[in-house]
């Protein structure tokens, strides 16, 4: 029924009335159980989530915000979460949308696959002068030292004016605290991206390298 809603207002009302319940919170509590993820699943990223972070409260807040901002049925991420699959006739991420196939195919010869860590690649002598970086959630698997070192390596590999978009999940970090990092945060662009983004749980950071 959530996916049958034809307006955000209808969806938000249904979400508050029938989804935003104690049962939903208990379900999130099971999913966010630190002991389960650390000892059974052995998820390494759990080591970097702040001990005082309310994981359930954080995820619940993101869903509440999403329910009042955009239709779940228009989010590929929501399709995966609620249905466990993407619908070919439904919303798809850009790289799976048929209208983009020709553009992707035309550019495929210049794509180079690199099997390496982000940090070691950017530190290598082969690292190019990049114009843009889309870095997704690497901070969830990096300690403070490696996070700082990675951003310093990004600065070294970035061309003047290069733009960076970083996604963060449950491990909040501020690269602005790294000394002498030659990047300016773009708060206006971050707000614009958050307003359009429908992946629900991520924080988005945007910055440009100072020329």
Coordinates of N, CA, C and O in Angstrom, one line a residue, residues 1-17 19 62-75 195-198:
X1 N 0.8 -1.2 0.0 CA 0.0 0.0 0.0 C 0.9 1.3 0.0 O 0.5 2.3 -0.6
X2 N 2.0 1.2 0.6 CA 3.0 2.3 0.6 C 3.3 2.6 -0.8 O 3.4 3.8 -1.3
X3 N 3.5 1.6 -1.6 CA 4.0 1.8 -3.0 C 2.8 2.1 -3.9 O 3.0 2.4 -5.1
X4 N 1.6 2.0 -3.4 CA 0.4 2.4 -4.2 C 0.1 3.9 -4.0 O -0.8 4.4 -4.7
X5 N 0.7 4.6 -3.1 CA 0.4 6.0 -2.8 C 0.7 6.8 -4.0 O 1.8 6.7 -4.6
X6 N -0.2 7.7 -4.3 CA 0.1 8.6 -5.5 C 0.4 10.0 -5.1 O 0.6 10.9 -6.0
X7 N 0.6 10.3 -3.8 CA 1.1 11.6 -3.4 C 1.9 11.4 -2.1 O 1.7 10.5 -1.4
X8 N 2.8 12.3 -1.9 CA 3.7 12.3 -0.7 C 2.8 12.4 0.5 O 3.1 11.8 1.6
X9 N 1.8 13.3 0.4 CA 1.0 13.5 1.6 C 0.3 12.2 2.0 O 0.2 11.9 3.2
X10 N -0.3 11.5 1.1 CA -0.9 10.2 1.4 C 0.0 9.2 1.9 O -0.2 8.5 2.9
X11 N 1.2 9.1 1.4 CA 2.3 8.2 1.8 C 2.7 8.6 3.2 O 2.8 7.7 4.1
X12 N 2.9 9.8 3.5 CA 3.3 10.3 4.8 C 2.3 9.9 5.9 O 2.6 9.4 7.0
X13 N 1.0 10.1 5.6 CA -0.1 9.8 6.5 C -0.1 8.3 6.8 O -0.2 7.8 7.9
X14 N 0.0 7.4 5.7 CA 0.0 6.0 5.9 C 1.2 5.6 6.7 O 1.1 4.7 7.5
X15 N 2.3 6.2 6.4 CA 3.6 5.8 7.1 C 3.4 6.1 8.6 O 3.8 5.3 9.5
X16 N 2.9 7.3 9.0 CA 2.7 7.6 10.4 C 1.7 6.8 11.1 O 1.8 6.4 12.2
X17 N 0.6 6.4 10.4 CA -0.5 5.7 11.0 C -0.2 4.2 11.1 O -0.6 3.6 12.1
X19 N 3.0 2.4 9.7 CA 4.4 1.9 9.7 C 5.2 2.4 10.9 O 6.0 1.7 11.4
X62 N 15.7 8.8 9.3 CA 15.8 8.9 7.8 C 14.6 8.4 7.1 O 14.2 9.0 6.1
X63 N 14.0 7.3 7.5 CA 12.8 6.9 6.9 C 11.7 7.8 7.1 O 10.9 8.0 6.2
X64 N 11.5 8.4 8.3 CA 10.5 9.4 8.5 C 10.6 10.6 7.6 O 9.6 11.1 7.0
X65 N 11.9 11.1 7.4 CA 12.1 12.2 6.5 C 11.8 11.8 5.1 O 11.2 12.6 4.3
X66 N 12.2 10.6 4.7 CA 12.0 10.2 3.3 C 10.5 10.0 3.0 O 10.1 10.4 1.9
X67 N 9.7 9.5 4.0 CA 8.3 9.3 3.7 C 7.6 10.7 3.5 O 6.6 10.7 2.9
X68 N 8.2 11.7 4.0 CA 7.5 13.0 3.9 C 8.1 13.9 2.7 O 7.7 15.0 2.5
X69 N 9.1 13.3 2.0 CA 9.8 14.1 1.0 C 9.6 13.6 -0.4 O 9.5 14.4 -1.3
X70 N 9.6 12.3 -0.6 CA 9.5 11.7 -1.9 C 8.8 10.4 -1.9 O 8.8 9.7 -0.8
X71 N 8.2 9.9 -3.0 CA 7.5 8.7 -3.0 C 8.5 7.5 -3.0 O 9.4 7.4 -3.8
X72 N 8.3 6.5 -2.1 CA 9.1 5.4 -2.1 C 9.1 4.6 -3.4 O 10.1 4.0 -3.8
X73 N 7.9 4.6 -4.0 CA 7.8 3.8 -5.3 C 8.7 4.4 -6.4 O 8.9 3.7 -7.4
X74 N 9.2 5.6 -6.2 CA 10.1 6.2 -7.2 C 11.5 6.1 -6.9 O 12.4 6.6 -7.5
X75 N 11.8 5.4 -5.8 CA 13.2 5.2 -5.3 C 13.7 3.8 -5.6 O 13.2 2.8 -5.1
X195 N 18.0 17.0 -1.3 CA 16.6 17.2 -1.6 C 16.2 16.3 -2.8 O 15.0 15.8 -2.9
X196 N 17.1 16.0 -3.7 CA 16.8 15.1 -4.8 C 17.1 13.7 -4.6 O 16.5 12.8 -5.2
X197 N 18.1 13.4 -3.7 CA 18.5 12.0 -3.5 C 17.4 11.2 -2.8 O 16.8 11.7 -1.9
X198 N 17.2 10.0 -3.3 CA 16.2 9.2 -2.7 C 16.7 7.8 -2.2 O 16.0 6.8 -2.2

